[in-house]
Amino acid sequence: MSLSTHVLDTVAGRPAAGVKLELRRDGDVVDVATTDADGRHAFGDVGAGEFELVFAVGDYFGEREFLDRVPVRFRIAEANAKYHVPLLVSPWAYSTYRGS
């Protein structure tokens, strides 16, 4: 099972490069990363379990008018499946979904 993410800055209309990411499994931090120039990061094979991906959007936008950390909790259950967690974000709102 592979896990990846893609962060898009909806204010600037471009990928969000340099967003700090924290991947937690069952409450424990298992990886810390930063999005690349295209706003992407691939964690690779993480196995099955309960996960939380925390996006440091307040640091990215340089302000904390409303959002600071955006946690996305999800479960990986399917063997040999690809999980992609996109985040569309501004300083005031976000949305996510299971991508392909």
PDB file of C-alpha atoms in Angstrom:
ATOM      1  CA  MET A   1       0.000   0.000   0.000  1.00  0.00           C
ATOM      2  CA  SER A   2       1.452   3.327  -0.984  1.00  0.00           C
ATOM      3  CA  LEU A   3       0.524   6.735   0.384  1.00  0.00           C
ATOM      4  CA  SER A   4       1.047  10.116  -1.268  1.00  0.00           C
ATOM      5  CA  THR A   5      -0.276  13.650  -0.983  1.00  0.00           C
ATOM      6  CA  HIS A   6      -0.572  16.785  -3.108  1.00  0.00           C
ATOM      7  CA  VAL A   7      -1.214  20.217  -1.575  1.00  0.00           C
ATOM      8  CA  LEU A   8      -2.708  23.011  -3.668  1.00  0.00           C
ATOM      9  CA  ASP A   9      -2.768  26.656  -2.562  1.00  0.00           C
ATOM     10  CA  THR A  10      -6.211  27.863  -3.667  1.00  0.00           C
ATOM     11  CA  VAL A  11      -5.367  31.533  -2.974  1.00  0.00           C
ATOM     12  CA  ALA A  12      -2.361  31.609  -5.312  1.00  0.00           C
ATOM     13  CA  GLY A  13      -3.749  28.976  -7.695  1.00  0.00           C
ATOM     14  CA  ARG A  14      -0.593  26.852  -7.621  1.00  0.00           C
ATOM     15  CA  PRO A  15       1.007  23.885  -5.843  1.00  0.00           C
ATOM     16  CA  ALA A  16       1.959  24.546  -2.216  1.00  0.00           C
ATOM     17  CA  ALA A  17       5.702  23.895  -2.072  1.00  0.00           C
ATOM     18  CA  GLY A  18       7.366  23.604   1.324  1.00  0.00           C
ATOM     19  CA  VAL A  19       4.388  22.543   3.442  1.00  0.00           C
ATOM     20  CA  LYS A  20       5.570  20.599   6.472  1.00  0.00           C
ATOM     21  CA  LEU A  21       3.856  17.236   6.881  1.00  0.00           C
ATOM     22  CA  GLU A  22       3.626  14.869   9.806  1.00  0.00           C
ATOM     23  CA  LEU A  23       2.355  11.316   9.347  1.00  0.00           C
ATOM     24  CA  ARG A  24       1.026   9.573  12.446  1.00  0.00           C
ATOM     25  CA  ARG A  25      -0.018   5.967  12.806  1.00  0.00           C
ATOM     26  CA  ASP A  26      -2.093   4.965  15.804  1.00  0.00           C
ATOM     27  CA  GLY A  27      -1.102   8.292  17.415  1.00  0.00           C
ATOM     28  CA  ASP A  28       2.678   7.907  16.948  1.00  0.00           C
ATOM     29  CA  VAL A  29       4.689  10.048  14.519  1.00  0.00           C
ATOM     30  CA  VAL A  30       6.119   7.728  11.854  1.00  0.00           C
ATOM     31  CA  ASP A  31       7.388  10.248   9.288  1.00  0.00           C
ATOM     32  CA  VAL A  32       8.036  13.963   8.912  1.00  0.00           C
ATOM     33  CA  ALA A  33       8.385  15.486   5.438  1.00  0.00           C
ATOM     34  CA  THR A  34       7.922  18.602   3.306  1.00  0.00           C
ATOM     35  CA  THR A  35       6.114  18.969  -0.012  1.00  0.00           C
ATOM     36  CA  ASP A  36       8.317  19.373  -3.080  1.00  0.00           C
ATOM     37  CA  ALA A  37       8.217  22.180  -5.693  1.00  0.00           C
ATOM     38  CA  ASP A  38       5.057  20.632  -7.171  1.00  0.00           C
ATOM     39  CA  GLY A  39       3.361  20.443  -3.740  1.00  0.00           C
ATOM     40  CA  ARG A  40       3.732  16.658  -3.593  1.00  0.00           C
ATOM     41  CA  HIS A  41       5.192  14.043  -1.300  1.00  0.00           C
ATOM     42  CA  ALA A  42       5.162  10.245  -1.504  1.00  0.00           C
ATOM     43  CA  PHE A  43       5.478   8.330   1.755  1.00  0.00           C
ATOM     44  CA  GLY A  44       5.745   4.996  -0.029  1.00  0.00           C
ATOM     45  CA  ASP A  45       4.532   1.761   1.552  1.00  0.00           C
ATOM     46  CA  VAL A  46       3.080   2.465   4.997  1.00  0.00           C
ATOM     47  CA  GLY A  47       1.027  -0.674   5.589  1.00  0.00           C
ATOM     48  CA  ALA A  48      -2.516  -0.921   6.889  1.00  0.00           C
ATOM     49  CA  GLY A  49      -3.830   0.959   9.895  1.00  0.00           C
ATOM     50  CA  GLU A  50      -5.312   4.157  11.257  1.00  0.00           C
ATOM     51  CA  PHE A  51      -3.439   7.261  10.092  1.00  0.00           C
ATOM     52  CA  GLU A  52      -3.430  11.001  10.559  1.00  0.00           C
ATOM     53  CA  LEU A  53      -1.682  13.308   8.125  1.00  0.00           C
ATOM     54  CA  VAL A  54      -1.079  16.761   9.640  1.00  0.00           C
ATOM     55  CA  PHE A  55      -0.429  19.690   7.293  1.00  0.00           C
ATOM     56  CA  ALA A  56       1.305  22.787   8.767  1.00  0.00           C
ATOM     57  CA  VAL A  57      -0.632  25.314   6.681  1.00  0.00           C
ATOM     58  CA  GLY A  58      -0.250  28.193   9.153  1.00  0.00           C
ATOM     59  CA  ASP A  59       3.528  28.023   8.707  1.00  0.00           C
ATOM     60  CA  TYR A  60       3.130  27.800   4.918  1.00  0.00           C
ATOM     61  CA  PHE A  61       0.911  30.889   4.669  1.00  0.00           C
ATOM     62  CA  GLY A  62       3.009  32.737   7.250  1.00  0.00           C
ATOM     63  CA  GLU A  63      -0.060  33.632   9.254  1.00  0.00           C
ATOM     64  CA  ARG A  64      -2.586  32.010  11.492  1.00  0.00           C
ATOM     65  CA  GLU A  65      -5.718  34.039  10.797  1.00  0.00           C
ATOM     66  CA  PHE A  66      -7.803  30.908  11.145  1.00  0.00           C
ATOM     67  CA  LEU A  67      -6.085  27.641  10.218  1.00  0.00           C
ATOM     68  CA  ASP A  68      -2.820  26.461  11.745  1.00  0.00           C
ATOM     69  CA  ARG A  69      -2.574  22.671  11.487  1.00  0.00           C
ATOM     70  CA  VAL A  70      -4.953  20.656   9.310  1.00  0.00           C
ATOM     71  CA  PRO A  71      -5.284  17.027  10.466  1.00  0.00           C
ATOM     72  CA  VAL A  72      -6.763  14.476   8.075  1.00  0.00           C
ATOM     73  CA  ARG A  73      -7.588  11.114   9.651  1.00  0.00           C
ATOM     74  CA  PHE A  74      -8.103   8.063   7.487  1.00  0.00           C
ATOM     75  CA  ARG A  75      -7.863   4.296   7.452  1.00  0.00           C
ATOM     76  CA  ILE A  76      -5.855   2.161   5.050  1.00  0.00           C
ATOM     77  CA  ALA A  77      -7.441  -1.250   4.716  1.00  0.00           C
ATOM     78  CA  GLU A  78      -7.056  -2.418   1.114  1.00  0.00           C
ATOM     79  CA  ALA A  79      -4.100  -4.631   0.341  1.00  0.00           C
ATOM     80  CA  ASN A  80      -1.983  -3.487  -2.624  1.00  0.00           C
ATOM     81  CA  ALA A  81      -3.972  -0.251  -3.045  1.00  0.00           C
ATOM     82  CA  LYS A  82      -2.673   3.246  -3.680  1.00  0.00           C
ATOM     83  CA  TYR A  83      -3.880   5.933  -1.302  1.00  0.00           C
ATOM     84  CA  HIS A  84      -3.587   9.565  -2.338  1.00  0.00           C
ATOM     85  CA  VAL A  85      -4.710  12.360   0.005  1.00  0.00           C
ATOM     86  CA  PRO A  86      -4.912  15.721  -1.813  1.00  0.00           C
ATOM     87  CA  LEU A  87      -5.437  18.922   0.177  1.00  0.00           C
ATOM     88  CA  LEU A  88      -6.905  22.088  -1.368  1.00  0.00           C
ATOM     89  CA  VAL A  89      -6.177  24.852   1.125  1.00  0.00           C
ATOM     90  CA  SER A  90      -6.332  28.570   1.901  1.00  0.00           C
ATOM     91  CA  PRO A  91      -5.722  30.311   5.247  1.00  0.00           C
ATOM     92  CA  TRP A  92      -9.470  30.013   5.962  1.00  0.00           C
ATOM     93  CA  ALA A  93     -10.721  26.746   4.431  1.00  0.00           C
ATOM     94  CA  TYR A  94      -9.693  23.358   3.105  1.00  0.00           C
ATOM     95  CA  SER A  95     -11.081  20.266   1.424  1.00  0.00           C
ATOM     96  CA  THR A  96      -9.723  16.798   0.856  1.00  0.00           C
ATOM     97  CA  TYR A  97     -10.736  13.523  -0.751  1.00  0.00           C
ATOM     98  CA  ARG A  98      -9.289  10.138  -1.620  1.00  0.00           C
ATOM     99  CA  GLY A  99      -7.522  10.759  -4.901  1.00  0.00           C
ATOM    100  CA  SER A 100      -6.177   8.337  -7.434  1.00  0.00           C
TER     101      SER A 100
END
